[in-house]
Structure formats: structure tokens, C-alpha cells
Tab-separated table of C-alpha atoms in Angstrom:
chain	number	residue	atom	x	y	z
A	1	MET	CA	106.876	-22.045	-174.509
A	2	ARG	CA	104.806	-19.179	-175.880
A	3	LEU	CA	102.205	-19.748	-178.572
A	4	THR	CA	104.167	-17.704	-181.127
A	5	HIS	CA	107.302	-19.798	-180.590
A	6	ARG	CA	105.335	-23.037	-180.802
A	7	LEU	CA	103.729	-22.008	-184.088
A	8	ILE	CA	107.075	-20.970	-185.587
A	9	LEU	CA	108.793	-24.152	-184.402
A	10	PHE	CA	105.985	-26.285	-185.801
A	11	SER	CA	106.143	-24.472	-189.152
A	12	VAL	CA	109.929	-24.862	-189.348
A	13	ILE	CA	109.684	-28.581	-188.573
A	14	VAL	CA	106.974	-29.108	-191.191
A	15	VAL	CA	108.788	-27.130	-193.889
A	16	SER	CA	112.110	-28.842	-193.103
A	17	ALA	CA	110.473	-32.254	-193.334
A	18	LEU	CA	108.873	-31.324	-196.669
A	19	ILE	CA	112.189	-30.046	-198.022
A	20	ALA	CA	113.945	-33.239	-196.942
A	21	VAL	CA	111.267	-35.391	-198.592
A	22	VAL	CA	111.376	-33.328	-201.799
A	23	ALA	CA	115.193	-33.489	-201.869
A	24	VAL	CA	115.175	-37.270	-201.464
A	25	ILE	CA	112.528	-37.695	-204.154
A	26	ILE	CA	114.302	-35.374	-206.596
A	27	ASP	CA	117.650	-37.011	-205.906
A	28	TYR	CA	116.185	-40.439	-206.562
A	29	ARG	CA	114.184	-39.414	-209.623
A	30	VAL	CA	117.017	-37.428	-211.216
A	31	GLY	CA	119.516	-40.244	-210.590
A	32	ALA	CA	117.143	-42.862	-211.938
A	33	ARG	CA	116.260	-40.739	-214.963
A	34	MET	CA	119.871	-39.995	-215.821
A	35	SER	CA	120.798	-43.646	-215.394
A	36	GLU	CA	118.002	-44.702	-217.740
A	37	GLU	CA	119.001	-42.152	-220.354
A	38	MET	CA	122.678	-43.115	-220.121
A	39	VAL	CA	121.878	-46.819	-220.438
A	40	SER	CA	119.639	-46.122	-223.434
A	41	GLU	CA	122.285	-43.969	-225.112
A	42	LEU	CA	125.094	-46.434	-224.460
A	43	ALA	CA	122.926	-49.323	-225.686
A	44	ARG	CA	122.262	-47.473	-228.945
A	45	GLU	CA	125.985	-46.865	-229.385
A	46	ALA	CA	126.820	-50.505	-228.516
A	47	ARG	CA	124.350	-51.754	-231.122
A	48	LEU	CA	125.918	-49.449	-233.684
A	49	VAL	CA	129.371	-50.887	-232.883
A	50	SER	CA	128.084	-54.461	-232.949
A	51	THR	CA	126.777	-54.022	-236.461
A	52	GLN	CA	130.246	-52.904	-237.541
A	53	TRP	CA	131.997	-55.872	-235.926
A	54	ALA	CA	131.778	-58.335	-238.753
A	55	SER	CA	133.645	-61.596	-239.250
A	56	GLY	CA	137.258	-61.019	-240.157
A	57	SER	CA	137.261	-57.349	-239.078
A	58	ASN	CA	140.031	-56.055	-236.828
A	59	ALA	CA	138.536	-55.760	-233.349
A	60	PHE	CA	141.408	-53.692	-232.023
A	61	ARG	CA	141.197	-51.095	-234.823
A	62	LEU	CA	137.360	-50.993	-234.685
A	63	SER	CA	137.318	-50.360	-230.960
A	64	HIS	CA	139.701	-47.399	-231.288
A	65	THR	CA	137.873	-45.981	-234.309
A	66	ALA	CA	134.453	-46.284	-232.630
A	67	GLY	CA	135.770	-44.934	-229.307
A	68	ALA	CA	137.183	-41.854	-231.026
A	69	ALA	CA	133.923	-41.289	-232.903
A	70	LEU	CA	131.610	-41.819	-229.925
A	71	GLY	CA	133.758	-40.260	-227.246
A	72	HIS	CA	133.151	-43.225	-224.954
A	73	ARG	CA	135.166	-46.281	-224.065
A	74	VAL	CA	134.430	-49.155	-226.477
A	75	THR	CA	135.365	-52.749	-225.649
A	76	LEU	CA	134.946	-55.688	-228.017
A	77	ILE	CA	134.807	-59.037	-226.197
A	78	ARG	CA	135.023	-62.313	-228.067
A	79	SER	CA	132.702	-65.228	-227.300
A	80	ASP	CA	135.293	-66.822	-224.995
A	81	GLY	CA	135.575	-63.646	-222.906
A	82	VAL	CA	138.932	-62.529	-224.273
A	83	VAL	CA	139.103	-58.806	-224.984
A	84	GLY	CA	139.769	-58.276	-228.696
A	85	GLY	CA	139.994	-54.509	-228.523
A	86	ASP	CA	139.564	-51.628	-226.059
A	87	SER	CA	139.652	-47.966	-227.043
A	88	GLU	CA	141.455	-47.068	-223.806
A	89	PHE	CA	144.358	-49.535	-224.232
A	90	ASP	CA	147.036	-50.228	-226.847
A	91	SER	CA	147.708	-53.653	-228.281
A	92	ILE	CA	149.973	-54.652	-225.417
A	93	GLY	CA	147.566	-53.331	-222.788
A	94	VAL	CA	144.677	-55.264	-224.298
A	95	THR	CA	146.550	-58.531	-223.889
A	96	ARG	CA	146.940	-57.814	-220.185
A	97	LEU	CA	143.215	-57.272	-219.531
A	98	GLU	CA	141.367	-59.898	-217.562
A	99	ASN	CA	138.953	-62.284	-219.183
A	100	HIS	CA	135.497	-60.631	-219.345
A	101	PHE	CA	133.448	-63.784	-219.772
A	102	ALA	CA	131.942	-63.552	-216.268
A	103	ARG	CA	131.354	-59.802	-216.161
A	104	PRO	CA	127.678	-59.164	-215.232
A	105	GLU	CA	126.811	-57.082	-218.266
A	106	VAL	CA	128.483	-59.618	-220.582
A	107	VAL	CA	126.609	-62.541	-219.015
A	108	ALA	CA	123.307	-60.617	-219.359
A	109	ALA	CA	124.047	-59.703	-222.992
A	110	ARG	CA	124.674	-63.332	-223.908
A	111	LYS	CA	121.383	-64.374	-222.270
A	112	SER	CA	119.006	-61.582	-223.278
A	113	GLY	CA	120.835	-59.599	-225.923
A	114	ILE	CA	121.607	-56.629	-223.667
A	115	GLY	CA	123.031	-56.115	-220.199
A	116	SER	CA	124.233	-53.305	-217.967
A	117	SER	CA	126.041	-52.877	-214.692
A	118	ARG	CA	127.568	-50.168	-212.597
A	119	ARG	CA	130.745	-50.868	-210.695
A	120	PHE	CA	134.251	-49.781	-209.935
A	121	SER	CA	136.701	-50.313	-212.802
A	122	PRO	CA	140.156	-51.499	-211.674
A	123	SER	CA	141.663	-50.578	-215.031
A	124	ARG	CA	140.241	-47.050	-215.010
A	125	GLY	CA	140.322	-46.477	-211.283
A	126	ASP	CA	136.792	-45.028	-211.056
A	127	GLU	CA	133.127	-46.074	-211.140
A	128	GLU	CA	131.763	-46.741	-214.619
A	129	LEU	CA	128.474	-47.642	-216.220
A	130	TYR	CA	128.790	-50.574	-218.630
A	131	VAL	CA	126.243	-51.463	-221.322
A	132	ALA	CA	126.829	-54.553	-223.451
A	133	VAL	CA	124.889	-55.968	-226.413
A	134	ALA	CA	125.313	-59.280	-228.179
A	135	ALA	CA	127.242	-59.198	-231.461
A	136	PRO	CA	127.941	-61.886	-234.100
A	137	GLN	CA	131.549	-62.142	-232.940
A	138	GLY	CA	130.846	-61.878	-229.193
A	139	VAL	CA	129.771	-58.862	-227.145
A	140	ALA	CA	130.183	-55.156	-227.920
A	141	ARG	CA	130.396	-53.034	-224.796
A	142	VAL	CA	130.336	-49.266	-224.356
A	143	SER	CA	131.101	-47.674	-220.992
A	144	VAL	CA	131.286	-44.229	-219.505
A	145	SER	CA	132.493	-42.820	-216.206
A	146	THR	CA	129.675	-41.978	-213.761
A	147	LYS	CA	131.654	-39.052	-212.382
A	148	LEU	CA	129.911	-36.551	-214.669
A	149	ALA	CA	126.489	-37.905	-213.831
A	150	SER	CA	127.337	-37.809	-210.134
A	151	GLU	CA	128.436	-34.191	-210.484
A	152	ILE	CA	125.173	-33.304	-212.231
A	153	ILE	CA	123.186	-35.029	-209.496
A	154	SER	CA	125.273	-33.317	-206.823
A	155	ARG	CA	124.644	-29.918	-208.412
A	156	ALA	CA	120.952	-30.683	-208.594
A	157	ARG	CA	121.011	-31.744	-204.941
A	158	ARG	CA	122.790	-28.537	-203.962
A	159	ASP	CA	120.270	-26.487	-205.926
A	160	VAL	CA	117.403	-28.255	-204.157
A	161	LEU	CA	118.992	-27.717	-200.765
A	162	PHE	CA	119.640	-24.047	-201.528
A	163	ALA	CA	116.072	-23.568	-202.730
A	164	GLY	CA	114.879	-25.449	-199.649
A	165	ALA	CA	116.928	-23.217	-197.360
A	166	ALA	CA	115.520	-20.121	-199.053
A	167	ALA	CA	112.010	-21.576	-198.758
A	168	LEU	CA	112.663	-22.337	-195.100
A	169	VAL	CA	113.692	-18.736	-194.433
A	170	ILE	CA	110.638	-17.406	-196.262
A	171	ALA	CA	108.385	-19.910	-194.518
A	172	THR	CA	109.844	-18.929	-191.138
A	173	LEU	CA	109.147	-15.249	-191.812
A	174	LEU	CA	105.625	-16.019	-192.968
A	175	ALA	CA	105.132	-18.278	-189.950
A	176	LEU	CA	106.331	-15.453	-187.705
A	177	LEU	CA	103.802	-13.048	-189.209
A	178	PHE	CA	101.061	-15.661	-189.045
A	179	ALA	CA	101.927	-16.590	-185.465
A	180	GLN	CA	101.875	-12.954	-184.407
A	181	ASN	CA	98.515	-12.390	-186.095
A	182	VAL	CA	97.109	-15.511	-184.467
A	183	SER	CA	98.666	-15.108	-181.048
A	184	ARG	CA	97.972	-11.391	-180.640
A	185	PRO	CA	94.178	-11.689	-180.348
A	186	ILE	CA	94.558	-14.861	-178.271
A	187	THR	CA	96.913	-13.037	-175.924
A	188	GLU	CA	94.453	-10.172	-175.685
A	189	LEU	CA	91.660	-12.629	-174.941
A	190	ARG	CA	93.841	-14.224	-172.259
A	191	ASP	CA	94.477	-10.848	-170.652
A	192	ARG	CA	90.781	-10.046	-170.751
A	193	ALA	CA	89.887	-13.407	-169.223
A	194	ARG	CA	92.434	-12.829	-166.437
A	195	ALA	CA	90.931	-9.410	-165.821
A	196	LEU	CA	87.472	-10.948	-165.592
A	197	ALA	CA	88.799	-13.525	-163.136
A	198	ASP	CA	90.043	-10.616	-161.006
A	199	ASN	CA	86.638	-8.856	-161.290
A	200	ASP	CA	88.238	-6.125	-163.371
A	201	PHE	CA	85.658	-5.084	-165.969
A	202	THR	CA	87.527	-2.000	-167.178
A	203	LYS	CA	89.783	-3.820	-169.679
A	204	HIS	CA	87.582	-4.117	-172.716
A	205	PRO	CA	89.874	-3.493	-175.704
A	206	PRO	CA	88.353	-4.424	-179.053
A	207	VAL	CA	89.690	-7.698	-180.389
A	208	ALA	CA	89.597	-7.853	-184.188
A	209	ALA	CA	90.209	-11.355	-185.453
A	210	PRO	CA	88.728	-13.492	-188.225
A	211	GLY	CA	86.984	-16.827	-187.927
A	212	GLU	CA	86.630	-18.750	-184.690
A	213	VAL	CA	88.947	-16.416	-182.748
A	214	GLY	CA	86.736	-13.476	-183.663
A	215	GLU	CA	83.659	-15.412	-182.582
A	216	LEU	CA	85.412	-16.280	-179.319
A	217	ALA	CA	86.260	-12.609	-178.792
A	218	ALA	CA	82.642	-11.589	-179.375
A	219	THR	CA	81.419	-14.297	-177.006
A	220	LEU	CA	83.919	-13.247	-174.345
A	221	ALA	CA	82.810	-9.624	-174.747
A	222	GLN	CA	79.200	-10.685	-174.180
A	223	LEU	CA	80.279	-12.762	-171.201
A	224	SER	CA	82.185	-9.783	-169.825
A	225	GLU	CA	79.108	-7.580	-170.118
A	226	ARG	CA	76.946	-10.181	-168.432
A	227	LEU	CA	79.461	-10.735	-165.642
A	228	GLU	CA	79.708	-7.000	-165.134
A	229	ALA	CA	75.925	-6.784	-164.946
A	230	LEU	CA	75.831	-9.732	-162.559
A	231	GLU	CA	78.531	-8.204	-160.402
A	232	SER	CA	76.634	-4.945	-160.311
A	233	THR	CA	73.462	-6.841	-159.443
A	234	ARG	CA	75.311	-8.733	-156.727
A	235	ARG	CA	76.635	-5.533	-155.188
A	236	ASP	CA	73.199	-3.935	-155.335
A	237	PHE	CA	71.641	-7.068	-153.917
A	238	VAL	CA	74.030	-7.224	-150.960
A	239	ALA	CA	73.583	-3.516	-150.327
A	240	ASN	CA	69.786	-3.755	-150.569
A	241	VAL	CA	69.529	-6.844	-148.361
A	242	SER	CA	71.821	-5.269	-145.813
A	243	HIS	CA	69.751	-2.083	-145.907
A	244	GLU	CA	66.443	-3.931	-145.656
A	245	LEU	CA	67.582	-6.083	-142.738
A	246	ARG	CA	69.448	-3.365	-140.908
A	247	THR	CA	66.299	-1.450	-139.894
A	248	PRO	CA	64.413	-4.355	-138.265
A	249	ILE	CA	67.611	-5.659	-136.674
A	250	THR	CA	68.302	-2.221	-135.225
A	251	VAL	CA	64.723	-1.958	-133.965
A	252	ILE	CA	64.810	-5.444	-132.453
A	253	GLY	CA	68.164	-4.776	-130.815
A	254	GLY	CA	67.050	-1.461	-129.396
A	255	PHE	CA	63.789	-2.672	-127.931
A	256	ALA	CA	65.344	-5.913	-126.670
A	257	GLU	CA	67.921	-3.848	-124.793
A	258	THR	CA	65.136	-1.698	-123.356
A	259	LEU	CA	63.272	-4.786	-122.192
A	260	GLN	CA	66.210	-5.580	-119.926
A	261	ASP	CA	65.145	-2.669	-117.713
A	262	PRO	CA	63.384	-4.278	-114.710
A	263	ASP	CA	61.508	-1.048	-113.986
A	264	LEU	CA	59.805	-1.004	-117.421
A	265	ALA	CA	56.043	-0.868	-117.169
A	266	ALA	CA	54.077	-3.939	-118.185
A	267	ALA	CA	52.148	-2.021	-120.829
A	268	GLN	CA	55.334	-0.732	-122.448
A	269	ARG	CA	56.898	-4.158	-122.169
A	270	GLY	CA	54.004	-5.678	-124.105
A	271	GLU	CA	54.178	-2.899	-126.706
A	272	PHE	CA	57.894	-3.391	-127.194
A	273	VAL	CA	57.462	-7.164	-127.525
A	274	GLY	CA	54.871	-6.542	-130.225
A	275	ILE	CA	57.282	-4.275	-132.114
A	276	ILE	CA	60.022	-6.886	-131.842
A	277	LEU	CA	57.638	-9.573	-133.103
A	278	ALA	CA	56.515	-7.425	-136.042
A	279	ASN	CA	60.071	-6.711	-137.127
A	280	THR	CA	60.999	-10.381	-136.706
A	281	ARG	CA	58.131	-11.332	-138.986
A	282	ARG	CA	59.264	-8.680	-141.437
A	283	MET	CA	62.754	-10.160	-141.559
A	284	GLN	CA	61.253	-13.636	-141.934
A	285	ARG	CA	59.185	-12.438	-144.856
A	286	ILE	CA	62.217	-10.852	-146.538
A	287	VAL	CA	64.181	-14.079	-146.155
A	288	ASP	CA	61.273	-16.212	-147.425
A	289	GLU	CA	60.770	-14.023	-150.484
A	290	LEU	CA	64.509	-13.987	-151.197
A	291	LEU	CA	64.524	-17.783	-151.101
A	292	ASP	CA	61.451	-17.921	-153.370
A	293	LEU	CA	63.036	-15.512	-155.834
A	294	SER	CA	66.329	-17.411	-155.827
A	295	ARG	CA	64.525	-20.693	-156.406
A	296	ILE	CA	62.565	-19.273	-159.336
A	297	GLU	CA	65.575	-17.562	-160.947
A	298	SER	CA	67.767	-20.663	-160.673
A	299	GLY	CA	65.138	-22.890	-162.274
A	300	GLY	CA	64.498	-24.767	-159.048
A	301	TRP	CA	60.816	-23.970	-159.444
A	302	VAL	CA	59.160	-25.201	-162.618
A	303	PRO	CA	55.494	-24.360	-163.261
A	304	ARG	CA	53.032	-27.213	-163.636
A	305	PRO	CA	50.302	-25.555	-165.660
A	306	LEU	CA	46.757	-26.828	-165.928
A	307	GLU	CA	43.501	-25.222	-166.974
A	308	PHE	CA	41.343	-24.105	-164.041
A	309	ASP	CA	38.571	-21.704	-163.089
A	310	LEU	CA	39.704	-18.191	-162.176
A	311	ASP	CA	36.618	-17.268	-160.138
A	312	ALA	CA	37.443	-19.793	-157.411
A	313	LEU	CA	41.061	-18.646	-157.176
A	314	VAL	CA	40.087	-14.967	-157.073
A	315	ALA	CA	37.602	-15.722	-154.291
A	316	GLU	CA	40.419	-17.338	-152.275
A	317	VAL	CA	42.695	-14.301	-152.703
A	318	ILE	CA	39.902	-11.868	-151.763
A	319	ALA	CA	39.084	-13.902	-148.656
A	320	LEU	CA	42.762	-13.959	-147.699
A	321	GLU	CA	43.279	-10.195	-148.057
A	322	SER	CA	39.831	-8.906	-147.044
A	323	ASP	CA	40.758	-8.162	-143.420
A	324	THR	CA	43.785	-6.098	-144.453
A	325	ALA	CA	41.726	-4.220	-147.048
A	326	SER	CA	38.863	-3.528	-144.645
A	327	LYS	CA	41.250	-1.850	-142.202
A	328	LYS	CA	41.775	0.811	-144.865
A	329	SER	CA	38.114	0.755	-145.993
A	330	LEU	CA	39.073	-0.604	-149.409
A	331	ASP	CA	36.749	-2.656	-151.563
A	332	LEU	CA	38.153	-5.886	-153.037
A	333	ILE	CA	36.278	-6.659	-156.256
A	334	GLY	CA	36.414	-9.727	-158.466
A	335	GLY	CA	36.000	-8.659	-162.087
A	336	ILE	CA	36.649	-11.854	-164.019
A	337	SER	CA	35.423	-11.633	-167.614
A	338	PRO	CA	33.020	-14.436	-168.710
A	339	ASN	CA	35.117	-15.092	-171.826
A	340	ALA	CA	38.319	-15.259	-169.741
A	341	SER	CA	37.181	-17.260	-166.740
A	342	ASN	CA	39.685	-20.057	-167.331
A	343	VAL	CA	43.463	-19.811	-167.482
A	344	TYR	CA	46.214	-22.305	-168.270
A	345	ALA	CA	48.813	-21.786	-165.534
A	346	ASP	CA	50.298	-23.175	-162.353
A	347	ARG	CA	47.553	-22.579	-159.776
A	348	THR	CA	49.912	-22.069	-156.831
A	349	GLY	CA	52.103	-19.727	-158.871
A	350	LEU	CA	49.151	-17.628	-160.051
A	351	ARG	CA	47.816	-17.460	-156.505
A	352	GLN	CA	51.127	-16.021	-155.332
A	353	ILE	CA	51.115	-13.565	-158.238
A	354	LEU	CA	47.632	-12.265	-157.402
A	355	THR	CA	48.377	-12.192	-153.669
A	356	ASN	CA	51.522	-10.118	-154.226
A	357	LEU	CA	49.698	-7.725	-156.565
A	358	VAL	CA	46.748	-7.274	-154.205
A	359	GLU	CA	49.017	-6.719	-151.182
A	360	ASN	CA	51.033	-4.189	-153.186
A	361	SER	CA	47.836	-2.342	-154.155
A	362	ILE	CA	46.569	-2.322	-150.562
A	363	ARG	CA	49.840	-0.757	-149.377
A	364	HIS	CA	49.662	2.032	-151.956
A	365	THR	CA	45.903	2.731	-152.003
A	366	SER	CA	44.412	4.944	-149.323
A	367	SER	CA	40.802	4.894	-150.537
A	368	GLY	CA	38.638	3.424	-153.245
A	369	SER	CA	38.800	-0.091	-154.598
A	370	ILE	CA	41.055	-2.866	-155.830
A	371	THR	CA	39.824	-5.024	-158.718
A	372	ILE	CA	41.107	-8.398	-159.892
A	373	PHE	CA	40.272	-8.639	-163.601
A	374	SER	CA	40.837	-10.894	-166.600
A	375	SER	CA	40.544	-10.677	-170.384
A	376	ARG	CA	41.405	-12.570	-173.531
A	377	GLU	CA	44.390	-11.279	-175.504
A	378	GLY	CA	45.502	-13.062	-178.637
A	379	THR	CA	46.440	-16.654	-177.876
A	380	GLY	CA	46.401	-16.236	-174.123
A	381	THR	CA	44.657	-14.928	-171.034
A	382	THR	CA	45.478	-11.767	-169.121
A	383	VAL	CA	44.943	-11.601	-165.371
A	384	GLY	CA	45.673	-8.471	-163.362
A	385	VAL	CA	44.988	-6.142	-160.473
A	386	ARG	CA	43.793	-2.552	-160.854
A	387	ASP	CA	43.616	-0.040	-157.995
A	388	THR	CA	42.657	3.571	-157.346
A	389	GLY	CA	45.829	4.349	-155.460
A	390	GLU	CA	48.486	7.006	-155.635
A	391	GLY	CA	49.901	5.869	-158.988
A	392	ILE	CA	53.471	5.687	-160.243
A	393	SER	CA	55.294	8.313	-162.294
A	394	ALA	CA	56.502	7.383	-165.756
A	395	GLU	CA	60.175	7.601	-164.762
A	396	HIS	CA	59.757	4.874	-162.122
A	397	LEU	CA	57.340	2.594	-163.965
A	398	PRO	CA	59.930	0.607	-166.023
A	399	ARG	CA	61.872	-0.317	-162.873
A	400	ILE	CA	59.146	-1.425	-160.470
A	401	PHE	CA	59.832	-5.105	-161.234
A	402	GLU	CA	63.471	-4.875	-160.109
A	403	ARG	CA	64.439	-6.367	-156.774
A	404	PHE	CA	64.243	-3.922	-153.847
A	405	TYR	CA	63.303	-1.046	-156.134
A	406	ARG	CA	61.042	1.444	-154.367
A	407	VAL	CA	59.328	4.497	-155.779
A	408	ASP	CA	59.135	6.056	-152.302
A	409	THR	CA	61.718	4.328	-150.120
A	410	GLY	CA	60.636	5.556	-146.737
A	411	ARG	CA	56.913	5.184	-147.298
A	412	SER	CA	57.198	1.716	-148.867
A	413	ARG	CA	59.314	0.385	-146.040
A	414	ALA	CA	56.984	1.874	-143.441
A	415	SER	CA	54.003	0.204	-145.112
A	416	GLY	CA	55.610	-3.202	-144.704
A	417	GLY	CA	56.729	-3.950	-148.237
A	418	THR	CA	59.890	-5.916	-148.893
A	419	GLY	CA	60.592	-4.627	-152.394
A	420	LEU	CA	60.572	-8.199	-153.760
A	421	GLY	CA	56.906	-8.857	-154.468
A	422	LEU	CA	56.753	-7.440	-157.996
A	423	SER	CA	60.076	-9.043	-158.909
A	424	ILE	CA	58.629	-12.415	-157.881
A	425	VAL	CA	55.544	-11.659	-160.000
A	426	ARG	CA	57.710	-11.025	-163.081
A	427	HIS	CA	59.823	-14.161	-162.654
A	428	LEU	CA	56.789	-16.399	-161.997
A	429	THR	CA	55.087	-15.038	-165.116
A	430	GLU	CA	58.146	-15.440	-167.339
A	431	ALA	CA	58.575	-19.017	-166.080
A	432	HIS	CA	55.170	-19.701	-167.706
A	433	GLY	CA	56.364	-18.216	-170.985
A	434	GLY	CA	54.271	-15.104	-170.361
A	435	HIS	CA	54.978	-11.444	-169.709
A	436	VAL	CA	53.962	-8.688	-167.320
A	437	ARG	CA	53.106	-5.046	-167.933
A	438	ALA	CA	52.223	-2.072	-165.781
A	439	GLU	CA	50.166	1.054	-166.508
A	440	SER	CA	49.785	3.899	-164.093
A	441	VAL	CA	48.693	7.508	-163.754
A	442	VAL	CA	49.935	9.584	-160.851
A	443	GLY	CA	46.920	10.118	-158.608
A	444	GLY	CA	44.778	7.906	-160.855
A	445	GLY	CA	45.784	4.416	-159.812
A	446	THR	CA	47.856	1.572	-161.189
A	447	SER	CA	47.070	-1.519	-163.264
A	448	ILE	CA	49.464	-4.468	-163.378
A	449	ALA	CA	48.574	-7.373	-165.665
A	450	VAL	CA	50.212	-10.709	-166.427
A	451	TRP	CA	49.630	-12.650	-169.649
A	452	PHE	CA	49.693	-16.443	-169.866
A	453	PRO	CA	49.752	-18.346	-173.182
A	454	ASP	CA	47.127	-20.968	-173.878
A	455	ARG	CA	47.844	-24.668	-173.608
A	456	ALA	CA	48.635	-25.099	-177.317
A	457	THR	CA	51.337	-22.385	-177.282
A	458	VAL	CA	53.033	-23.210	-173.949
């Protein structure tokens, strides 16, 4: 059953139940109220008759006179239960009436001064309300048919039911409007969620709804944008990985096929094996860095910061990369500032950061020097690498920390870069609660610095 139908059905059930309860309550209260008023009125009239029924007075004549004046049936019952007069019967008819000594209202009147009962009257052939009060000569009783009261109650009941039916129709219409207003945005959200499940990010109609539904719509819109971005990233990632791995795989396949030639010279065979080995190591490095990046992004790697001396770490990085730098006649310089010689960070993570930055600078610097520096900035320490390389244009600078992004695709790949090093640097830094920035001038070198907060602010 659709949401709109369920809301309407629920509203109809609730309104119908309320109408039924109200009708029952009104029926009971109106009947009880009318009964009380009738008993009170008949009791007043019975007392008035009892005061007129004195010793020696004619009960038959008094009953007819009082009945004509009051418009109700008046019965005068002697102490022994014999009816002395009844406004509805002549003298002969009165003698034929049953003894009223045991009638409920008469018994109650003798005991407490007043009594009432409601029952079917054999002599009148309908239901009557009897009210009796004690009198000096016996009991004076006034009665009235309940038919009029029942008709009044029935009319009131019909009016309530009619009003209830009208209210039910109005409530159903209002429920229909409400259900449509509620279900429309929910239906739109459902359609959008289904589209997202099918990787369809084109269905982004605005969903205007108040309250929680509106908040849900806004959240789903944000989720849609993020999923679209993730899907785009996934496609780019697959394309980039495929592109990065395709070249070494093609090279390895080609040279491996050539090695099958038995007439290949030993010197060429050794050269080809070296090329295969280099491309295998390149693929291994791409896979290792992809795994590192995935581990960092997923939270599988959590930094364990401690305060340590930067000079020792910088010396390790320089020793590790000195051979590669010397092949290009580059000077590796440690420029750690005395007032920023300590840093609060994960030592292994910072070592990888500096290694990636130095290797990146070596690849893109043909002459000059590469300096590892540090400085104090605010409530943290900045550590970075500055080179005298080719530099990066302003249009490329904001994107150098993206995975597989290359300023010069062919040259970067030929120099051995994977396109993941700077992305790893950014994620390692942000895992510390820090940030990374890059400054560069085309032809004037590049400076990439990472900032780590102090212990008290981590």
C-alpha cells in the first residue's frame, strides 16, 4: 500500500474512532442530563400535588384537576397501595388498576420520601418515567412518557452523526492534501535514492520540504554530490592506474618476448633483463604506494606522534638520497633552524614525507641544490623541501597533491615518478592535524612545506 493511502486510511480510522467516542459520550451525557431534569421537574410537580392532597379531599377529582393543570399523568396512591385517583382513567378504570404498593418508585418514596423508576407501563402501553413523593395520605406520583425524550436524544444522535460524517469528509480531504504534501518529497527522495543506487547522478531535482524531510533531502543531496565525486575519483583512479601500469607491462612483455630469441646477443640480453627489472620495480613501487595511500585514507594508519630532533632525521634522508642526487650533481643541504629543531610528529611518517619531497625535487631539478628546512609558525613547526628546479606554473600548482596528477606527463613518467608521492605527503600531514602548501616560480624552483601542530594542540 502506498504511503498516501496509508496516511489517508490512518486519518480516517482515527477520525472515525473519535466521532464514535464523541457520539457515545454525547448520547450518554444528553440522556443522563435529560433524565435528571425530568426527574427533578416531575418531583417538583409531585410535591405540589402532595401538598394539595389533604385528609378528606377527593383523590379522584384532585388527580384529574392536577393532571389537566400540569399536562402530565398524576396518580394518587393510598398507604395500602390502592389507587385513589389517576388522571388518565375514569372512576371505573381506577378501580381496575393493580395495587401499586410494591411499585419501585412507591417503595422508595415510602422509605426516603422520593423515588423514581423507568419502565414499561401496561396500562399506557409505552415506557414511562415515574417519580413519586410521600404524601400525608399515601404517595403522590407524576409520570410522563419517555417517547419525547427518546426522540430528542435520537435527533441529537442524528445531528452528531451527521456532523461526524461531515467532519470525516473534511478530515479525509485534509488528510489527502497532507498525505500528498508529505509523500511527494518522500517519493522524490526515493526516486533519487534509486538513481544513486544505479549510479545515475543526473537526477537532482530540488526537494522542498519542511522539517526532518527537508533535512533528509539536504543530506541526500550532499550524499549525492559526494558519491558523484567518489565515482568520478574512482573512474579517474582506474584510468590512471591502468595507464600507469600499461607502460611497464607493455615494456616487460615486449622485451620478454624478445628474450625468447635464441640468437640474441648476450650483451643485449643483459640490457633487456635490466629494462625488465627496472619496469618491474616501477610497478612494485606503484603498487606499494597505492597500498600506502589506501591505508592512510581509510584510517588504517594512525600517526603516533612524539617530540624528536629533526637534525638526525634530516641526516638520514640526506644519506638515503645522496647517491641519486650526486648522479645529477645536486647538493643536498640540511637547513634546520635552531629554533625549530624539534617537531612533534610520527617519526616514520615524517621520514616518508621528506623522502617523497626530496625524491620529487631530484626528479625535477637539473642543477643547483635541494634544501630541507624548518621554521616555527604559530603553534606548530613547519618542515619542508626547497629546490632550484624547473618550477610549476600557477595553473598546475593547486592540483599537484592529487593522485596521478602530472604537470608534464611524459617527462614525469620518464623520470620514474609514480604520481602518488605528493598525494601521500598531503594525507600523512593531514592525519597529524596539519596542512601542506606549495610555492613555486617557473624556472625559479619550488618549495613544499608541511606544518605540524605542537603537542598541546594535537
